[in-house]
Short mmCIF file of C-alpha atoms in Angstrom, two decimals:
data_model
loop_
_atom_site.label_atom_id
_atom_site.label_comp_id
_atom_site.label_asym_id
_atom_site.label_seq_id
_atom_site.Cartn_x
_atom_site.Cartn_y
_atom_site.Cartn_z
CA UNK E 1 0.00 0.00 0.00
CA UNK E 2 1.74 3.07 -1.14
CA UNK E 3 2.15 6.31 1.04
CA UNK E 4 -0.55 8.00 -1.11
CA UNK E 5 -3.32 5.78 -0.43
CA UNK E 6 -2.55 5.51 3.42
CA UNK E 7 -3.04 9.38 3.42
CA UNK E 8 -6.13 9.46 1.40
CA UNK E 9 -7.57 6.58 3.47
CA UNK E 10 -6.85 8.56 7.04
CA UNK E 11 -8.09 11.86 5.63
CA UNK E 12 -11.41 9.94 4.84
CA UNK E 13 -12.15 8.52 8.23
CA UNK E 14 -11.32 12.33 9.71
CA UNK E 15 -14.26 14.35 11.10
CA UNK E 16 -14.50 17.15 8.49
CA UNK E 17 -13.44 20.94 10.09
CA UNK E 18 -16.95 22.33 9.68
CA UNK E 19 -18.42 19.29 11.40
CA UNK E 20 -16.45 19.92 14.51
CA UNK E 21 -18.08 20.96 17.79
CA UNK E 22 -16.16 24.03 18.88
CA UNK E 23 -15.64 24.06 22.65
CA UNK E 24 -15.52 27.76 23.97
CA UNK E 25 -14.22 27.36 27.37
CA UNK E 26 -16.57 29.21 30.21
CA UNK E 27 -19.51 29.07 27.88
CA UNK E 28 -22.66 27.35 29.53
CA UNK E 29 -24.82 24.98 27.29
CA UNK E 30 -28.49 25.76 26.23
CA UNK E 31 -30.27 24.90 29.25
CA UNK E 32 -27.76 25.19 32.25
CA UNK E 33 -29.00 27.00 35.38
CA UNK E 34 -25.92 29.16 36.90
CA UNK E 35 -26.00 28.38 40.55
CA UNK E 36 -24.57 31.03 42.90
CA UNK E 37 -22.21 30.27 45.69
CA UNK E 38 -22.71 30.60 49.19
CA UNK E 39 -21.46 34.02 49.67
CA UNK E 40 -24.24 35.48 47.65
CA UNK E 41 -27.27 33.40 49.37
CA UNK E 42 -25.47 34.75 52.33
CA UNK E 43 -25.43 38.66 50.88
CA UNK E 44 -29.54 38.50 49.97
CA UNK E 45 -30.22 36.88 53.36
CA UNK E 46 -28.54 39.81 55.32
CA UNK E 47 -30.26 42.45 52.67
CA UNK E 48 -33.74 40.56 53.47
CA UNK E 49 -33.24 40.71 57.00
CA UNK E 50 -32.61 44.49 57.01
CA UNK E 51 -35.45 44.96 54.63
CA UNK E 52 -37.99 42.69 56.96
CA UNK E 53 -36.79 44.44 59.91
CA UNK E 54 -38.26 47.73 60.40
CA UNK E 55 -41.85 46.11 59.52
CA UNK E 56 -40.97 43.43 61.83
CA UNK E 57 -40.47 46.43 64.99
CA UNK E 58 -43.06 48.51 63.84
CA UNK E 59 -45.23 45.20 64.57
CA UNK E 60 -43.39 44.59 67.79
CA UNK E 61 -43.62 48.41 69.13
CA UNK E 62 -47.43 47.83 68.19
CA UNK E 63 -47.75 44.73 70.60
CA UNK E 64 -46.25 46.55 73.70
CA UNK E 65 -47.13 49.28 75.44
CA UNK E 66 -46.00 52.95 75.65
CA UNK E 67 -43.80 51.95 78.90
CA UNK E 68 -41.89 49.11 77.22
CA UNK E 69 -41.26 50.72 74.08
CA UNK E 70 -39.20 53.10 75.64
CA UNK E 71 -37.25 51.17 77.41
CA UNK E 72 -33.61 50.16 77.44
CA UNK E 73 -32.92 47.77 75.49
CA UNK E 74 -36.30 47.99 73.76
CA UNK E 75 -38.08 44.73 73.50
CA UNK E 76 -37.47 42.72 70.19
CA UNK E 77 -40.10 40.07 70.90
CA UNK E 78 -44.28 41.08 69.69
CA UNK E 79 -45.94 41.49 73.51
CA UNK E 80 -49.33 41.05 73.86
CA UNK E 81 -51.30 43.79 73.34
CA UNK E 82 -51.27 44.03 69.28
CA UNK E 83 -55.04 43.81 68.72
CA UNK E 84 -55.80 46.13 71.24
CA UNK E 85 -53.44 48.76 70.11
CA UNK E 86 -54.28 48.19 66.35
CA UNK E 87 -58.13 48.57 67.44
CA UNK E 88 -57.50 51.65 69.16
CA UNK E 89 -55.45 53.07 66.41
CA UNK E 90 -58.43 52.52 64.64
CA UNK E 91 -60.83 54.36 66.08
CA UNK E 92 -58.64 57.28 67.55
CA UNK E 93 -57.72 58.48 64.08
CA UNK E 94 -61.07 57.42 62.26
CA UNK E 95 -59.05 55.17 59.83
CA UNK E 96 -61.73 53.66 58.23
CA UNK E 97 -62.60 57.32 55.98
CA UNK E 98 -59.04 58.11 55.49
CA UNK E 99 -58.16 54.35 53.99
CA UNK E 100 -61.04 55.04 51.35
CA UNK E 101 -60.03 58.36 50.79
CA UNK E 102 -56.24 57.30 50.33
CA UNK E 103 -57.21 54.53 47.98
CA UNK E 104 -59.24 57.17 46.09
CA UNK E 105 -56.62 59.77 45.97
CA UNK E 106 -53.66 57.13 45.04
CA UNK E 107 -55.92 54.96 42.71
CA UNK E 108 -56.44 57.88 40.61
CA UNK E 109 -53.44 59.62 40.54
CA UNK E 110 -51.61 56.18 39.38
CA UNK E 111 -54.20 55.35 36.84
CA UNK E 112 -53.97 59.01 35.18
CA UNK E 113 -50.19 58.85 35.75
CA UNK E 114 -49.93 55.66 33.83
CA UNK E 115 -52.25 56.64 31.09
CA UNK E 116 -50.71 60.34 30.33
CA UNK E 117 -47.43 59.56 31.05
CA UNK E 118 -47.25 56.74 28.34
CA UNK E 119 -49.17 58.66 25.42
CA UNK E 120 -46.44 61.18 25.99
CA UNK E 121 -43.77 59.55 26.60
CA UNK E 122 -45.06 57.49 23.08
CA UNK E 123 -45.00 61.12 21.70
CA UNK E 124 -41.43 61.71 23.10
CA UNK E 125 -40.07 58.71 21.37
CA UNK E 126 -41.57 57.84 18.63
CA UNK E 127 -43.54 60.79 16.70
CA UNK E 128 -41.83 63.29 15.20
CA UNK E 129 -43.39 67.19 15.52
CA UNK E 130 -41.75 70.52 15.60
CA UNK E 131 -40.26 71.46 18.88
CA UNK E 132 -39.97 68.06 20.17
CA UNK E 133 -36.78 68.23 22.01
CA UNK E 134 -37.60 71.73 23.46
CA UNK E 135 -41.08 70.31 24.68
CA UNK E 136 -39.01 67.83 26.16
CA UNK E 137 -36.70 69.20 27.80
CA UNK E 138 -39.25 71.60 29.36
CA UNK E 139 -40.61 68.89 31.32
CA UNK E 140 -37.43 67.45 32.26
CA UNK E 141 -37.09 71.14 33.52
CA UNK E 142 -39.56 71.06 35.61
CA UNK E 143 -38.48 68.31 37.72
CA UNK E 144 -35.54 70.57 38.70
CA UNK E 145 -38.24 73.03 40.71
CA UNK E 146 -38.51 72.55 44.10
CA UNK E 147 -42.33 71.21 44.75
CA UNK E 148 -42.40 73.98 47.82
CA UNK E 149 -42.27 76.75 45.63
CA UNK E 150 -45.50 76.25 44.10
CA UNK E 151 -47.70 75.56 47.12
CA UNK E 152 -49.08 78.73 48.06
CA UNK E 153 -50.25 79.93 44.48
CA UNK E 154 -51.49 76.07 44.11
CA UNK E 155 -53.29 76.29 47.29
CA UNK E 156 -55.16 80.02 46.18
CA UNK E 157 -55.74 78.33 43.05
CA UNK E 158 -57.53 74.91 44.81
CA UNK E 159 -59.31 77.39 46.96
CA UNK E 160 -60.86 80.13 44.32
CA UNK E 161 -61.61 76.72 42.08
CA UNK E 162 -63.81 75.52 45.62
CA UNK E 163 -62.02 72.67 46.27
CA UNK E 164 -60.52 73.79 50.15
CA UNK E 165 -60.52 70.76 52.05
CA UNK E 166 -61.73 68.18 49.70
CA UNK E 167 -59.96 65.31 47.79
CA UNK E 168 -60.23 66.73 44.04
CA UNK E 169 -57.67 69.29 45.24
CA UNK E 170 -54.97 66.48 46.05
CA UNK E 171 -55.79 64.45 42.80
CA UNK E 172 -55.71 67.51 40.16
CA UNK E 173 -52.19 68.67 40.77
CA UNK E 174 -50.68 65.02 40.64
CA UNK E 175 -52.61 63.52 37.43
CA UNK E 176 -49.37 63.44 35.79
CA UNK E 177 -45.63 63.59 36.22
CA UNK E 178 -42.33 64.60 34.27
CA UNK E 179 -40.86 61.31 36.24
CA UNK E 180 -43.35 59.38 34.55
CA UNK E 181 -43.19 60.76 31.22
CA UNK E 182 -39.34 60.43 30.94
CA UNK E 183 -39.32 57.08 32.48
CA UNK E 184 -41.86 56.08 29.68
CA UNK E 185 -40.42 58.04 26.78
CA UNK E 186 -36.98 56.03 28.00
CA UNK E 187 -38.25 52.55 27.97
CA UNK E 188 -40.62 52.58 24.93
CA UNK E 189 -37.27 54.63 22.83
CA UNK E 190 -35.56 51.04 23.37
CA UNK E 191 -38.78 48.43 23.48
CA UNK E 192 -40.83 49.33 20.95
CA UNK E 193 -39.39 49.06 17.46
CA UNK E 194 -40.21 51.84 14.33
CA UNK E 195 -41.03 48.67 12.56
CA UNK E 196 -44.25 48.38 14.20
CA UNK E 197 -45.77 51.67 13.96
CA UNK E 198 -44.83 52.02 10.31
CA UNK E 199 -46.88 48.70 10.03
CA UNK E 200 -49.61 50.04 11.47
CA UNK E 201 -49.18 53.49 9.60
CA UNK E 202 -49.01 51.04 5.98
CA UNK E 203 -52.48 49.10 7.32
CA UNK E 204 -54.08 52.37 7.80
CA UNK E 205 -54.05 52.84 11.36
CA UNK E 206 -54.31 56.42 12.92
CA UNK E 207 -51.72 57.26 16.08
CA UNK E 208 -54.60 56.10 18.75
CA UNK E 209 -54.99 53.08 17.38
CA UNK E 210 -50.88 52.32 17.13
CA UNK E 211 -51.23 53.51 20.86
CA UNK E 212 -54.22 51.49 21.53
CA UNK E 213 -53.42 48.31 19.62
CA UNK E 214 -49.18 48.67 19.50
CA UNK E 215 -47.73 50.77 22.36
CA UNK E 216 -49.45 49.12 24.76
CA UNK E 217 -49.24 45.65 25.01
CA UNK E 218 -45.62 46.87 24.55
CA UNK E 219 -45.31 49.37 27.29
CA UNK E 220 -47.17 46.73 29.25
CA UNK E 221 -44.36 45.72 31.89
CA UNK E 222 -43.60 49.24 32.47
CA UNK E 223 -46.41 50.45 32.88
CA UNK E 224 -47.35 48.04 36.05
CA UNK E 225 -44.15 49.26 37.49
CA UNK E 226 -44.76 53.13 37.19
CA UNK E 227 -48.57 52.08 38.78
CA UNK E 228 -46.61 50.45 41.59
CA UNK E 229 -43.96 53.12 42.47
CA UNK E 230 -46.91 56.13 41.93
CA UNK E 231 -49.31 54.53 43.96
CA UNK E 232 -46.88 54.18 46.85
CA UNK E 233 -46.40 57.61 46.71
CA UNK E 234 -49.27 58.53 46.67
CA UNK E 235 -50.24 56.73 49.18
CA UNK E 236 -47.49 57.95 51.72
CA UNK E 237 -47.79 61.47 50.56
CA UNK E 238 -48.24 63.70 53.45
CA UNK E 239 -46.90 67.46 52.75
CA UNK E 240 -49.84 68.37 50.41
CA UNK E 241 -52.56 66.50 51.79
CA UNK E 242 -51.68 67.94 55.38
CA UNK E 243 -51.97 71.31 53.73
CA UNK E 244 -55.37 71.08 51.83
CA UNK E 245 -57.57 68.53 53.69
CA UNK E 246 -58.69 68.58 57.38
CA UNK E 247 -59.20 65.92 59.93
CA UNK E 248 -63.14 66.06 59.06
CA UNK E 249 -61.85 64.14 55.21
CA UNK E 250 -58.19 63.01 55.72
CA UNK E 251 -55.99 60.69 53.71
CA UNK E 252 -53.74 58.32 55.74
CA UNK E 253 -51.14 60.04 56.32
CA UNK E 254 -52.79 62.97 57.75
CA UNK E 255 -55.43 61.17 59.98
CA UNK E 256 -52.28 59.56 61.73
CA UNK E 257 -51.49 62.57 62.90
CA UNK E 258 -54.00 62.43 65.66
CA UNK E 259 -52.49 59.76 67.36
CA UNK E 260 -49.46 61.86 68.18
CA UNK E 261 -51.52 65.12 68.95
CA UNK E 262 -51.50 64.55 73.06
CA UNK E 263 -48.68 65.94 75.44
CA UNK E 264 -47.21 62.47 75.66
CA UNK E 265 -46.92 60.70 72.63
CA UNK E 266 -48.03 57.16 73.11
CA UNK E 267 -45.43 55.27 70.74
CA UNK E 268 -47.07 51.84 70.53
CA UNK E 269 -50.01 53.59 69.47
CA UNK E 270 -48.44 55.62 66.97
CA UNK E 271 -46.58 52.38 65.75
CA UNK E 272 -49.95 50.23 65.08
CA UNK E 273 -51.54 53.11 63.29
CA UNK E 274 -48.41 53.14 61.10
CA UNK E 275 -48.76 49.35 60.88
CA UNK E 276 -52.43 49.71 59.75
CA UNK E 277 -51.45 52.54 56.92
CA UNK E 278 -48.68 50.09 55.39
CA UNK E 279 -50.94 47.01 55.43
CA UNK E 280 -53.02 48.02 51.96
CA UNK E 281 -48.98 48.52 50.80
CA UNK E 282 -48.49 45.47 51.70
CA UNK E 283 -51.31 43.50 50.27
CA UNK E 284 -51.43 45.10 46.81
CA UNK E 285 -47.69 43.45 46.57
CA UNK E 286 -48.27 40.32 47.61
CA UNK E 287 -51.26 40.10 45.02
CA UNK E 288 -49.61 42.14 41.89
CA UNK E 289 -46.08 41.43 42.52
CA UNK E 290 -45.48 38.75 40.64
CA UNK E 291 -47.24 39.90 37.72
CA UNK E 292 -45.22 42.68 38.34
CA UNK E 293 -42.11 40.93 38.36
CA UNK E 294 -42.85 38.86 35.37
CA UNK E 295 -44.07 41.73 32.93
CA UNK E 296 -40.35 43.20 33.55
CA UNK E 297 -38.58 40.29 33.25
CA UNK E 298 -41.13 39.48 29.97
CA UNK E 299 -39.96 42.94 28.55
CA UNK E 300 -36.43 42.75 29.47
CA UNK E 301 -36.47 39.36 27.41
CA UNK E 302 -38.22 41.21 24.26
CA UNK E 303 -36.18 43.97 24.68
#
């Protein structure tokens, strides 16, 4: 067998170069879950803990009573007299009213938040009109104005328009915000392609429906998380409620107040009001978190 024939028969029974599976060191397979080590299960278990733990006093200042709560060390373990306390809370600050009116006041202002601050941000992004950038960056500008300025010609305004002391003068001046409107001019810039709308613009569609039927369903996942953060917000607010509305038609934050209106503050009392104001918080997460969660991680993927 000549030397020819021994190299022909060796190159034949060789796997081909293109046929070759390339091995890129470091680079996980199709399917692989990365598992982290030890130090960073022990990093989000300390950043839990410190997260759980001021609910976790508020709870256990609002089982004790005034004496023990200020006491040295303070207690760390719930006492006995949470339901009492809570019940008390209750009724001292007429919670019941100012829980409706706070879910009034923050339902609306995220709703009309959400809805404004996507058709402009959708504006912002994606349509193109004369003095765009200037319109822009004139509500960018405004964020840089201290909200303190404009409280006592807001507050002549509410009260020549009739609205002293009632909720329609905390939901007006919130409807929308320039946070909101860049946040959603930012995110639907990157998620939603020009491909799209110049579908829609070729099948005859007018710029509601692109919003309607297009921006939407993409803006979706951001959308849940601007509701989120404005509804907290609105929720907690207590500068411009405090200055508007009275204790006859309070919000949350401003019927708490009453529990630290007496010469001596009691604390646990104080702390199970508190406790009863971050509850709704509290709920509204555990039910819409996850979708929450999952419409960002469903738009990061898209994106």
């Amino acid at each position: 067998m000549t030397t020819d024939t021994l190299q022909a028969r060796q190159d034949g029974t060789r796997t081909s170069p293109s046929k070759r599976r390339l091995r890129i060191p470091g680079r996980v397979g199709a399917g692989r879950q990365h598992h982290a080590g030890p130090g960073t299960y022990i990093l989000l278990a300390v950043a839990a803990v410190l997260s759980i733990f001021p609910l976790y006093w508020t709870m256990v200042a609002a089982s004790t009573d005034n004496t023990r709560v200020t006491q040295t060390p303070p207690p760390f373990l719930p006492g006995p007299h949470l339901f009492e306390n809570l019940g008390k809370a209750w009724q001292d600050a007429a919670l019941g009213k100012a829980m409706v009116n706070s879910m009034i006041v923050a339902g609306t202002i995220a709703t009309s938040t959400v809805l404004f601050a996507t058709l402009a941000g959708f504006a912002f992004a994606k349509l193109r009109f004369k003095g765009r950038n200037i319109a822009l960056t004139l509500v960018i500008g405004t964020m840089l104005v201290p909200p303190q300025l404009a409280v006592v010609p807001l507050f002549l305004l509410m009260t020549d328009l009739g609205w002293g002391q009632k909720l329609p003068a905390v939901i007006f001046p919130t409807l929308v915000s320039a946070v909101g409107v860049f946040f959603m001019r930012q995110y639907l810039a990157d998620a939603l392609p020009d491909e799209l709308i110049e579908a829609g613009r070729v099948d005859g569609a007018h710029s509601l429906r692109i919003f309607w039927s297009i921006v939407l369903p993409v803006a979706r996942p951001a959308m849940a998380v601007l509701f989120m953060i404005t509804f907290v917000h609105a929720w907690n607010d207590f500068f411009w409620p405090f200055i508007v509305l009275d204790m006859t038609n309070p919000t949350v934050p401003v019927a708490l107040t009453q529990l630290s209106a007496g010469y001596v503050r009691d604390q646990s009392l104080i702390m199970a009001g508190a406790l009863l104001g971050t509850l709704p918080l509290l709920a509204m997460f555990i039910v819409f978190g996850r979708q929450i969660v999952g419409g960002i991680m469903q738009g990061a993927v898209k994106g």
